[in-house]
Every structure is written in structure tokens, then in C-alpha cells.
Amino acid sequence: MGSSFQDEPRNKKPKLVDEEEKTGILIKNHPSGFEILPRDLLLDVLTRLPISSLMQFRFVSRSCHALSHDPELPRLHHPTAAKSDPILVFHCDYPIRNQLYFVGYNGDHGGDKIVRKISTPFCRSMPEFNVVGSCNGLLCLSDSLYGDPVYVFNPFTRNHIELPKSKQFQDQEVVFGFGFHPLTNEYKVVRIVYYRTPRKLTRNNRSYPKSEVHVLTIGQPDSNTWRCLGKVPYQLDRQAKEVVAVNGRLHFVSRPGRLGGLPGRTIVSFDLKDEQFKLVSKPVNRSNYHLAVIEGCLAAAVSCGYGKLEIWVMKEYDVKESWVKQFDIHGAYLAKFPSHSHDYGIWRKAMHEKMVRVLCVLKNGEILMEYRGGSLVKYDPKWKEFKDVVFHGMPKLFQTIVHVGSLNWTHTPIHN
């Protein structure tokens, strides 16, 4: 990392196996009976473990600890983790401070798992935060009050960096995005600021006529400041929770009607390689929809009223004709709502927005959804059945982030 990033101190990593030990490794004092196994075989076994088991493996012995830090392991483990059912990260601000929790989910045996707390090593400098997004096992978090600081964080290895301070305005609204481009192998954080000058401040005027786009490329030695790309050509929805990353682009939704300067609510992409905005066709001429990622493709969940939800998937990216209605969900479902869900920060505005949010499609074909206030529900499209998803130790109020549990860090090569 360049000097512009503030790396938190971490425990010194143990010495990795040297060249002479690559063909075999001695697992000392291990009760299983395997003493000497080829390094490649052991790495192959470790790549099949879920992230929680892999972290526990580090504490079996010194040799296991060293093997778990093998530089090849993150690259090998991530593709397997990405093909499995996701880690669910719960962002909770009840009763007071923001907290993160996680559970490893399996669509067929989800209810027997225990939710565990994620320790954030920067909680003192940023006690209140928003989750900007999840990408390749990394989370991006921003201060929920001021937008600064911003951290990139692997919640399992606890590797994290604080990004440089960004330009602030007296009265502003900020939209963040976080993503990765496979061709450049770079992570970028995008900060879109809408603001107005002090002389424009009036009690009833909530418009923000001016704007700027700031971009920071993570890991470049010369990236010690945010780069300003100029004005934003669109008015993006500042309340939308879904900024989805697909095909090396971030996807936003414009504000409705005249506020957005576009007909209805339109999908707007930002290419992380050429750093240009572009409109993306939407599947139907409706405004009540939200974005998601289904099987690696851009998706839109469209609310059609009377409890009906259509899930459209763009099978071939940026080809309008490739939008396919993949799922029809009929009938309203009365999820179990927490009785106190009207009182706390991250749900104050969300309670007045959409009723349900599509999270992902599980490996067994069921659709995982989050109802407002913090209730998880899965829907079986084959049998057209709903079922509540409950884990031991679930927080009372939360928003869910679909996450890949991996050992990745910002320099780990990603091969899709």
C-alpha cells in the first residue's frame, strides 16, 4: 500500500513455507493421522472449506496457521466461495451503535446456523457507518453522518485501509459506489456529491443543482487524493440502497420524473475502466423497481401491485433484447415484522420505501428476500411457497448484504 493509506497495525504473519517444503508439509501434533501431505493437495482441501471453517483451521497448529497464510490460498479459495451460497452480513444499528453480524447460509439447512458478530477494528474512529457495498469478499463502509472516513475491509481477515479524506461541502448529499473491473484488476470507490452554495440555502428548497464525481483507485501508489471527473450528468436516487456491480460497472437508478431529468426511473451505469456514465435499458416501462444481481447478471425486481413481483434478468449485458422475465412471485406474504422497527436510524427512511427487496437466488433455486424492518423470507418458485428464514442470534433490526466470504485483499488476482 502507498503511504496515502493508513494501514492499521496487524499481528505479524508467520513465515510461509519455503521452496523445499512445497512438495510436502509436516503437520505436527495433529490428531488426524496425516503427517506429510503434498502442499497442492492440502491447498485443494482448504479451498473447499467455508470461510468460517478456514479461519478456525488457523488455530489448529503453527503449521496450519502458516499454511492458511499461503499466498496462493486466497486466489484458489475465492472461485469456490463465489459459487457457493452466500455469507449474509447483517448491518444493525439497534439499540445504539452500528454493528455487523454474519451467518454462513445454506439454502437447504439454513435455520441451524448461529449468527456471529463481526469485530470492526476501526469502530472508535467510525462508530456510525453505512455499508457502501460488497465486492469479491471486501466491504466498503462510509461514515453515516459526514461521508468521511471511508474504509475498505475484509471482515474475516480483518485487513482494512482508511481512504484519504475527500472534498466536503456545507450542504451536500452523497451517493457512494464500490466495485472491481476484471480487465484492469482494480478496485475503485466512486463518490458522487450533490451540493448547493450557501446563498441558495432556503428552508423549503431541497434541490441540489451542483454536483461532482470523485473516484479513487485502491492500491495505486500515486493515488493519495480523490480524482474529480467533473459534473454528474444525471440526478441519481440518493435513497436507493442498491448500487450493484456487474461486468465492471456500477449501476444506479435515477430520481423519478423531472427530479431525475429522465423519463421515469432509469438505470445509469458507471464504467470502472473508462470512468464514463451510460444509460442502460430497463426491462419494462415501470418506475417501481430495484436492482439486484442474479447469477452474475444485472437484474431488476419490478413491483406490479397486489403483491405481485416480477424478476427480470439481463442475460447478455447491455443488450436490451436479452431482458428475460425469469421469476413471477404472486401473492403478498405477511412476514414477521419487529414491533419496534419504526424507531431506529437505518430504517427511518426505508420504512416508507418498498416492502420487499430481492437479495439473491440460492443454489437450490429458491429466492431469498428481505422484508422491511429486518425479516428474511425465501420463496420456492417451483411450489410457489414462502417460508421465514430465522437464525439463532439474529439481530432485531438489520439490513442484509449478500457477501462472498474469502481471504481476498486488494492485490489478490480475481479470475472470473
Coordinates of C-alpha atoms in Angstrom, one line a residue:
M1 CA 0.0 0.0 0.0
G2 CA 1.1 3.5 -0.7
S3 CA 1.7 6.0 2.1
S4 CA -1.6 7.7 1.4
F5 CA -3.5 4.8 3.0
Q6 CA -3.4 4.4 6.8
D7 CA -2.9 0.7 7.4
E8 CA -3.9 -0.3 10.9
P9 CA -1.3 -2.4 12.7
R10 CA -1.8 -6.1 12.5
N11 CA -0.1 -9.1 14.0
K12 CA 3.0 -10.2 12.1
K13 CA 2.2 -13.1 9.8
P14 CA 4.1 -16.3 10.4
K15 CA 6.8 -17.4 8.0
L16 CA 5.4 -19.1 4.9
V17 CA 6.6 -22.5 3.7
D18 CA 9.8 -22.2 1.6
E19 CA 10.7 -23.8 -1.7
E20 CA 12.0 -27.1 -0.2
E21 CA 8.7 -27.6 1.7
K22 CA 6.4 -27.1 -1.3
T23 CA 6.1 -30.8 -2.1
G24 CA 5.1 -31.7 1.4
I25 CA 4.4 -30.2 4.7
L26 CA 4.6 -31.6 8.2
I27 CA 1.5 -31.2 10.4
K28 CA 2.9 -31.6 13.9
N29 CA 0.8 -32.8 16.8
H30 CA -2.2 -33.3 14.5
P31 CA -4.6 -36.0 15.8
S32 CA -6.0 -36.9 12.3
G33 CA -3.0 -39.1 11.4
F34 CA -1.9 -37.3 8.2
E35 CA 1.7 -36.3 8.8
I36 CA 3.1 -35.5 5.4
L37 CA 0.8 -34.5 2.5
P38 CA 1.6 -32.6 -0.7
R39 CA 1.2 -28.9 -0.4
D40 CA -1.1 -28.8 -3.5
L41 CA -3.4 -31.4 -2.0
L42 CA -3.7 -29.6 1.3
L43 CA -4.4 -26.3 -0.6
D44 CA -7.1 -28.1 -2.6
V45 CA -8.7 -29.3 0.6
L46 CA -8.7 -25.8 2.1
T47 CA -10.2 -24.2 -1.0
R48 CA -13.3 -26.3 -0.3
L49 CA -13.9 -25.0 3.2
P50 CA -16.3 -22.2 4.1
I51 CA -14.6 -19.1 5.3
S52 CA -15.6 -19.7 9.0
S53 CA -14.0 -23.2 9.0
L54 CA -10.9 -21.8 7.2
M55 CA -10.4 -19.2 9.9
Q56 CA -10.8 -21.9 12.6
F57 CA -8.2 -24.0 10.8
R58 CA -5.6 -21.3 11.5
F59 CA -5.7 -22.2 15.2
V60 CA -5.1 -25.9 14.9
S61 CA -1.3 -25.7 14.9
R62 CA 1.5 -23.5 13.9
S63 CA 1.9 -25.3 10.6
C64 CA -1.8 -24.9 9.9
H65 CA -1.5 -21.3 10.7
A66 CA 1.3 -20.9 8.2
L67 CA -0.5 -22.9 5.5
S68 CA -3.6 -20.7 5.9
H69 CA -1.4 -17.7 5.0
D70 CA 0.0 -19.4 1.9
P71 CA -0.1 -16.6 -0.8
E72 CA -1.8 -18.9 -3.3
L73 CA -4.7 -19.7 -1.0
P74 CA -6.8 -16.5 -1.4
R75 CA -6.6 -16.8 -5.2
L76 CA -7.6 -20.5 -5.1
H77 CA -10.3 -20.2 -2.5
H78 CA -12.3 -17.3 -3.9
P79 CA -13.8 -19.0 -7.0
T80 CA -15.1 -21.9 -4.9
A81 CA -16.6 -19.5 -2.3
A82 CA -18.2 -17.4 -5.1
K83 CA -20.0 -20.4 -6.5
S84 CA -21.4 -21.4 -3.1
D85 CA -24.4 -20.0 -1.2
P86 CA -23.5 -16.6 0.2
I87 CA -22.5 -15.3 3.5
L88 CA -25.2 -13.0 4.9
V89 CA -23.9 -9.9 6.6
F90 CA -26.4 -8.0 8.8
H91 CA -25.9 -4.3 9.3
C92 CA -27.7 -3.3 12.6
D93 CA -27.9 0.0 14.5
Y94 CA -30.2 -1.3 17.3
P95 CA -30.2 -0.3 20.0
I96 CA -27.5 2.4 19.6
R97 CA -24.2 1.7 17.9
N98 CA -23.7 0.2 14.4
Q99 CA -22.8 -3.4 14.4
L100 CA -22.0 -6.1 11.8
Y101 CA -23.0 -9.7 12.1
F102 CA -22.7 -12.7 9.7
V103 CA -24.0 -16.1 9.1
G104 CA -23.0 -18.7 6.6
Y105 CA -26.1 -19.7 4.7
N106 CA -27.1 -23.0 3.1
G107 CA -30.4 -22.9 1.3
D108 CA -31.4 -26.4 2.5
H109 CA -30.1 -26.2 6.0
G110 CA -30.1 -22.5 6.9
G111 CA -32.0 -22.5 10.2
D112 CA -29.4 -24.4 12.3
K113 CA -26.7 -21.8 11.9
I114 CA -25.7 -19.2 14.5
V115 CA -25.3 -15.5 13.8
R116 CA -21.9 -14.2 14.9
K117 CA -20.7 -10.7 15.5
I118 CA -18.0 -9.1 13.2
S119 CA -15.5 -7.0 15.1
T120 CA -14.7 -3.7 13.3
P121 CA -11.1 -2.6 14.2
F122 CA -11.9 1.0 13.3
C123 CA -15.1 1.3 15.5
R124 CA -13.6 4.1 17.6
S125 CA -12.9 6.3 14.6
M126 CA -16.2 5.5 12.8
P127 CA -18.9 4.3 15.3
E128 CA -21.7 5.1 12.9
F129 CA -21.5 3.9 9.3
N130 CA -23.2 2.9 6.1
V131 CA -22.3 -0.2 4.1
V132 CA -21.5 1.1 0.6
G133 CA -21.3 -2.4 -0.9
S134 CA -19.6 -5.8 -1.0
C135 CA -17.3 -6.9 -3.8
N136 CA -15.1 -10.1 -4.0
G137 CA -15.1 -10.6 -0.2
L138 CA -14.4 -6.9 0.6
L139 CA -16.8 -4.5 2.3
C140 CA -16.7 -0.7 1.8
L141 CA -18.0 1.3 4.7
S142 CA -18.5 5.1 5.0
D143 CA -19.3 7.4 7.9
S144 CA -23.1 7.7 8.0
L145 CA -23.0 11.3 9.2
Y146 CA -20.3 13.0 7.2
G147 CA -19.3 10.6 4.5
D148 CA -15.7 10.5 5.8
P149 CA -13.8 8.4 6.8
V150 CA -14.3 5.6 4.2
Y151 CA -12.8 2.1 4.9
V152 CA -12.3 -1.0 2.8
F153 CA -12.4 -4.0 5.0
N154 CA -12.2 -7.8 4.8
P155 CA -14.4 -8.8 7.8
F156 CA -12.7 -12.2 8.2
T157 CA -9.0 -11.5 7.8
R158 CA -9.6 -8.0 9.4
N159 CA -7.4 -6.4 6.8
H160 CA -8.5 -2.8 6.3
I161 CA -7.4 0.5 4.9
E162 CA -8.7 4.0 5.5
L163 CA -9.1 6.0 2.3
P164 CA -7.9 9.6 2.0
K165 CA -10.2 12.4 3.1
S166 CA -12.5 13.7 0.4
K167 CA -13.8 17.2 -0.5
Q168 CA -16.7 18.3 1.6
F169 CA -19.4 20.9 1.0
Q170 CA -21.5 22.8 3.6
D171 CA -24.8 21.3 2.4
Q172 CA -24.5 18.0 0.4
E173 CA -25.9 14.6 -0.4
V174 CA -23.6 11.8 -1.3
V175 CA -24.0 8.6 -3.3
F176 CA -21.2 6.0 -3.0
G177 CA -20.3 3.0 -5.1
F178 CA -17.7 0.3 -4.8
G179 CA -16.6 -2.2 -7.4
F180 CA -14.0 -4.1 -9.3
H181 CA -13.1 -4.2 -13.0
P182 CA -11.8 -7.6 -14.2
L183 CA -9.7 -6.1 -17.1
T184 CA -7.8 -3.7 -15.0
N185 CA -7.8 -5.8 -11.9
E186 CA -8.5 -2.7 -9.8
Y187 CA -10.9 -1.7 -7.1
K188 CA -12.4 1.7 -7.2
V189 CA -14.6 3.8 -4.8
V190 CA -16.9 6.3 -6.5
R191 CA -18.2 9.3 -4.6
I192 CA -21.0 11.3 -6.3
V193 CA -21.7 14.6 -4.5
Y194 CA -24.8 16.8 -5.0
Y195 CA -24.5 20.1 -3.3
R196 CA -25.6 23.8 -3.3
T197 CA -23.9 27.0 -2.3
P198 CA -24.7 28.8 0.9
R199 CA -26.7 31.6 -0.8
K200 CA -29.0 29.0 -2.2
L201 CA -30.0 27.6 1.2
T202 CA -33.7 28.0 1.9
R203 CA -35.9 26.2 4.3
N204 CA -38.2 24.6 1.7
N205 CA -35.8 24.2 -1.2
R206 CA -34.3 20.7 -1.1
S207 CA -32.8 20.7 -4.6
Y208 CA -29.1 20.3 -5.1
P209 CA -28.3 21.8 -8.5
K210 CA -24.5 21.3 -8.4
S211 CA -22.6 18.0 -8.5
E212 CA -19.2 16.4 -8.7
V213 CA -17.9 12.9 -9.3
H214 CA -14.8 11.8 -7.3
V215 CA -13.0 8.5 -7.9
L216 CA -10.3 6.7 -6.0
T217 CA -8.4 3.7 -7.3
I218 CA -7.3 1.5 -4.4
G219 CA -3.8 0.3 -4.3
Q220 CA -2.1 2.7 -6.7
P221 CA 1.0 4.3 -5.1
D222 CA 0.2 7.7 -6.7
S223 CA -3.5 7.7 -5.6
N224 CA -3.2 9.9 -2.5
T225 CA -6.2 12.0 -3.4
W226 CA -9.6 11.6 -4.9
R227 CA -9.7 12.5 -8.6
C228 CA -12.5 14.8 -9.7
L229 CA -14.2 13.9 -13.0
G230 CA -16.5 16.9 -13.1
K231 CA -20.2 17.2 -13.1
V232 CA -22.7 14.3 -12.9
P233 CA -24.9 14.2 -16.0
Y234 CA -27.8 12.6 -14.1
Q235 CA -29.7 13.1 -10.9
L236 CA -29.3 9.7 -9.1
D237 CA -31.7 8.4 -6.4
R238 CA -30.0 9.2 -3.1
Q239 CA -32.3 7.0 -1.1
A240 CA -31.8 3.8 -3.2
K241 CA -30.0 1.1 -1.2
E242 CA -28.9 -0.9 -4.2
V243 CA -25.8 0.1 -6.1
V244 CA -25.0 -3.1 -7.9
A245 CA -21.7 -4.0 -9.6
V246 CA -21.9 -6.1 -12.7
N247 CA -19.5 -6.5 -15.7
G248 CA -17.1 -3.9 -14.3
R249 CA -19.8 -1.3 -14.0
L250 CA -21.7 0.2 -11.1
H251 CA -25.4 0.6 -11.6
F252 CA -27.6 3.3 -10.1
V253 CA -31.2 4.4 -10.5
S254 CA -32.1 7.9 -11.4
R255 CA -34.6 10.0 -9.4
P256 CA -38.2 9.8 -10.7
G257 CA -39.7 12.3 -13.1
R258 CA -38.5 15.9 -13.5
L259 CA -36.1 15.5 -10.5
G260 CA -34.0 13.0 -12.4
G261 CA -34.1 14.7 -15.7
L262 CA -35.1 11.4 -17.4
P263 CA -38.4 9.7 -18.1
G264 CA -39.4 7.6 -15.1
R265 CA -36.6 6.0 -13.1
T266 CA -33.8 5.0 -15.4
I267 CA -30.8 2.6 -14.9
V268 CA -27.5 4.6 -15.0
S269 CA -24.2 2.7 -15.2
F270 CA -20.6 3.9 -14.4
D271 CA -17.8 2.1 -16.2
L272 CA -14.9 1.5 -13.7
K273 CA -12.5 1.2 -16.6
D274 CA -13.2 4.3 -18.8
E275 CA -15.0 6.2 -16.0
Q276 CA -17.9 7.2 -18.1
F277 CA -21.7 7.2 -17.3
K278 CA -24.1 5.5 -19.6
L279 CA -27.8 4.7 -19.7
V280 CA -28.8 1.0 -19.6
S281 CA -32.2 -0.1 -20.9
K282 CA -34.7 -1.3 -18.3
P283 CA -36.9 -4.3 -18.9
V284 CA -40.3 -2.7 -18.7
N285 CA -41.7 0.8 -18.6
R286 CA -42.3 0.9 -14.8
S287 CA -40.7 3.0 -12.1
N288 CA -41.3 0.9 -9.0
Y289 CA -38.4 -1.4 -9.2
H290 CA -35.0 -2.1 -7.6
L291 CA -31.8 -3.6 -8.9
A292 CA -30.1 -6.9 -7.9
V293 CA -27.6 -9.4 -9.1
I294 CA -28.9 -12.8 -10.2
E295 CA -26.4 -15.5 -11.1
G296 CA -23.8 -12.8 -12.0
C297 CA -26.3 -10.9 -14.3
L298 CA -27.9 -7.5 -13.8
A299 CA -31.5 -8.0 -12.6
A300 CA -34.5 -5.8 -11.8
A301 CA -37.2 -6.7 -9.4
V302 CA -40.4 -4.9 -10.6
S303 CA -43.4 -4.4 -8.2
C304 CA -46.6 -4.8 -10.2
G305 CA -49.1 -4.2 -7.3
Y306 CA -51.4 -6.6 -5.5
G307 CA -48.4 -8.5 -4.1
K308 CA -47.0 -9.4 -7.5
L309 CA -43.3 -9.2 -8.1
E310 CA -41.5 -9.8 -11.4
I311 CA -37.8 -10.5 -11.5
W312 CA -36.2 -9.7 -14.9
V313 CA -32.6 -10.7 -15.7
M314 CA -30.4 -9.2 -18.4
K315 CA -28.8 -12.4 -19.8
E316 CA -26.4 -10.6 -22.2
Y317 CA -25.0 -7.4 -20.7
D318 CA -26.1 -4.2 -22.3
V319 CA -28.3 -5.9 -24.9
K320 CA -31.9 -4.7 -24.4
E321 CA -33.4 -7.7 -26.1
S322 CA -31.8 -10.0 -23.6
W323 CA -34.0 -9.0 -20.7
V324 CA -35.9 -12.1 -19.7
K325 CA -38.6 -12.4 -17.0
Q326 CA -37.2 -15.2 -15.0
F327 CA -39.5 -15.3 -12.0
D328 CA -43.0 -14.4 -11.2
I329 CA -43.9 -14.1 -7.5
H330 CA -47.6 -13.9 -6.8
G331 CA -49.4 -13.2 -3.6
A332 CA -48.5 -11.0 -0.7
Y333 CA -46.7 -12.7 2.2
L334 CA -47.0 -11.5 5.8
A335 CA -43.5 -11.7 7.1
K336 CA -42.8 -11.4 10.8
F337 CA -42.1 -7.7 11.4
P338 CA -40.4 -6.4 14.6
S339 CA -42.8 -4.3 16.6
H340 CA -40.2 -1.6 17.3
S341 CA -38.9 -1.2 13.7
H342 CA -40.0 2.5 13.3
D343 CA -37.6 3.9 15.8
Y344 CA -34.0 3.5 14.5
G345 CA -31.7 5.1 12.0
I346 CA -31.1 2.8 9.1
W347 CA -34.8 2.1 8.8
R348 CA -36.3 5.5 9.3
K349 CA -36.5 6.2 5.6
A350 CA -36.6 2.5 4.5
M351 CA -40.0 2.0 6.3
H352 CA -41.5 4.4 3.8
E353 CA -40.0 2.7 0.8
K354 CA -40.5 -0.7 -0.8
M355 CA -41.9 -3.5 1.1
V356 CA -39.5 -6.2 -0.1
R357 CA -36.0 -6.4 -1.5
V358 CA -34.7 -9.3 -3.6
L359 CA -31.3 -10.4 -2.3
C360 CA -30.2 -13.4 -4.4
V361 CA -31.2 -16.7 -5.9
L362 CA -29.8 -19.6 -3.8
K363 CA -28.2 -22.7 -5.3
N364 CA -31.3 -24.7 -4.7
G365 CA -33.3 -22.3 -6.9
E366 CA -35.1 -20.5 -4.0
I367 CA -35.3 -16.7 -4.0
L368 CA -34.0 -15.0 -0.8
M369 CA -35.7 -11.7 0.0
E370 CA -35.6 -9.2 2.8
Y371 CA -38.8 -7.5 4.1
R372 CA -38.5 -4.0 5.5
G373 CA -37.6 -3.9 9.2
G374 CA -35.4 -6.9 9.1
S375 CA -37.2 -10.1 8.2
L376 CA -35.8 -12.8 5.8
V377 CA -38.1 -14.8 3.6
K378 CA -37.3 -17.4 0.9
Y379 CA -39.7 -18.2 -1.9
D380 CA -39.8 -21.6 -3.8
P381 CA -40.7 -20.8 -7.4
K382 CA -41.5 -24.5 -8.1
W383 CA -44.0 -24.9 -5.3
K384 CA -44.9 -21.2 -5.0
E385 CA -44.3 -21.3 -1.3
F386 CA -43.0 -18.7 1.2
K387 CA -41.0 -19.6 4.3
D388 CA -39.5 -17.4 7.0
V389 CA -35.7 -17.7 7.4
V390 CA -34.6 -17.5 11.0
F391 CA -31.2 -18.0 12.5
H392 CA -30.1 -18.3 16.2
G393 CA -28.9 -14.9 17.4
M394 CA -30.3 -12.7 14.6
P395 CA -30.3 -9.0 15.5
K396 CA -33.6 -7.3 16.0
L397 CA -33.2 -4.7 13.2
F398 CA -30.9 -5.1 10.2
Q399 CA -30.3 -4.7 6.6
T400 CA -28.8 -7.6 4.7
I401 CA -25.7 -7.6 2.5
V402 CA -25.0 -10.6 0.3
H403 CA -21.3 -11.3 0.7
V404 CA -18.7 -13.8 -0.5
G405 CA -16.6 -15.0 2.4
S406 CA -13.0 -15.2 1.3
L407 CA -9.4 -14.3 2.1
N408 CA -9.2 -11.7 -0.6
W409 CA -7.4 -8.5 -0.3
T410 CA -7.0 -5.6 -2.7
H411 CA -4.0 -7.1 -4.5
T412 CA -5.5 -10.7 -4.9
P413 CA -5.9 -11.6 -8.6
I414 CA -9.5 -12.3 -9.5
H415 CA -10.3 -14.7 -12.4
N416 CA -13.9 -14.9 -13.3

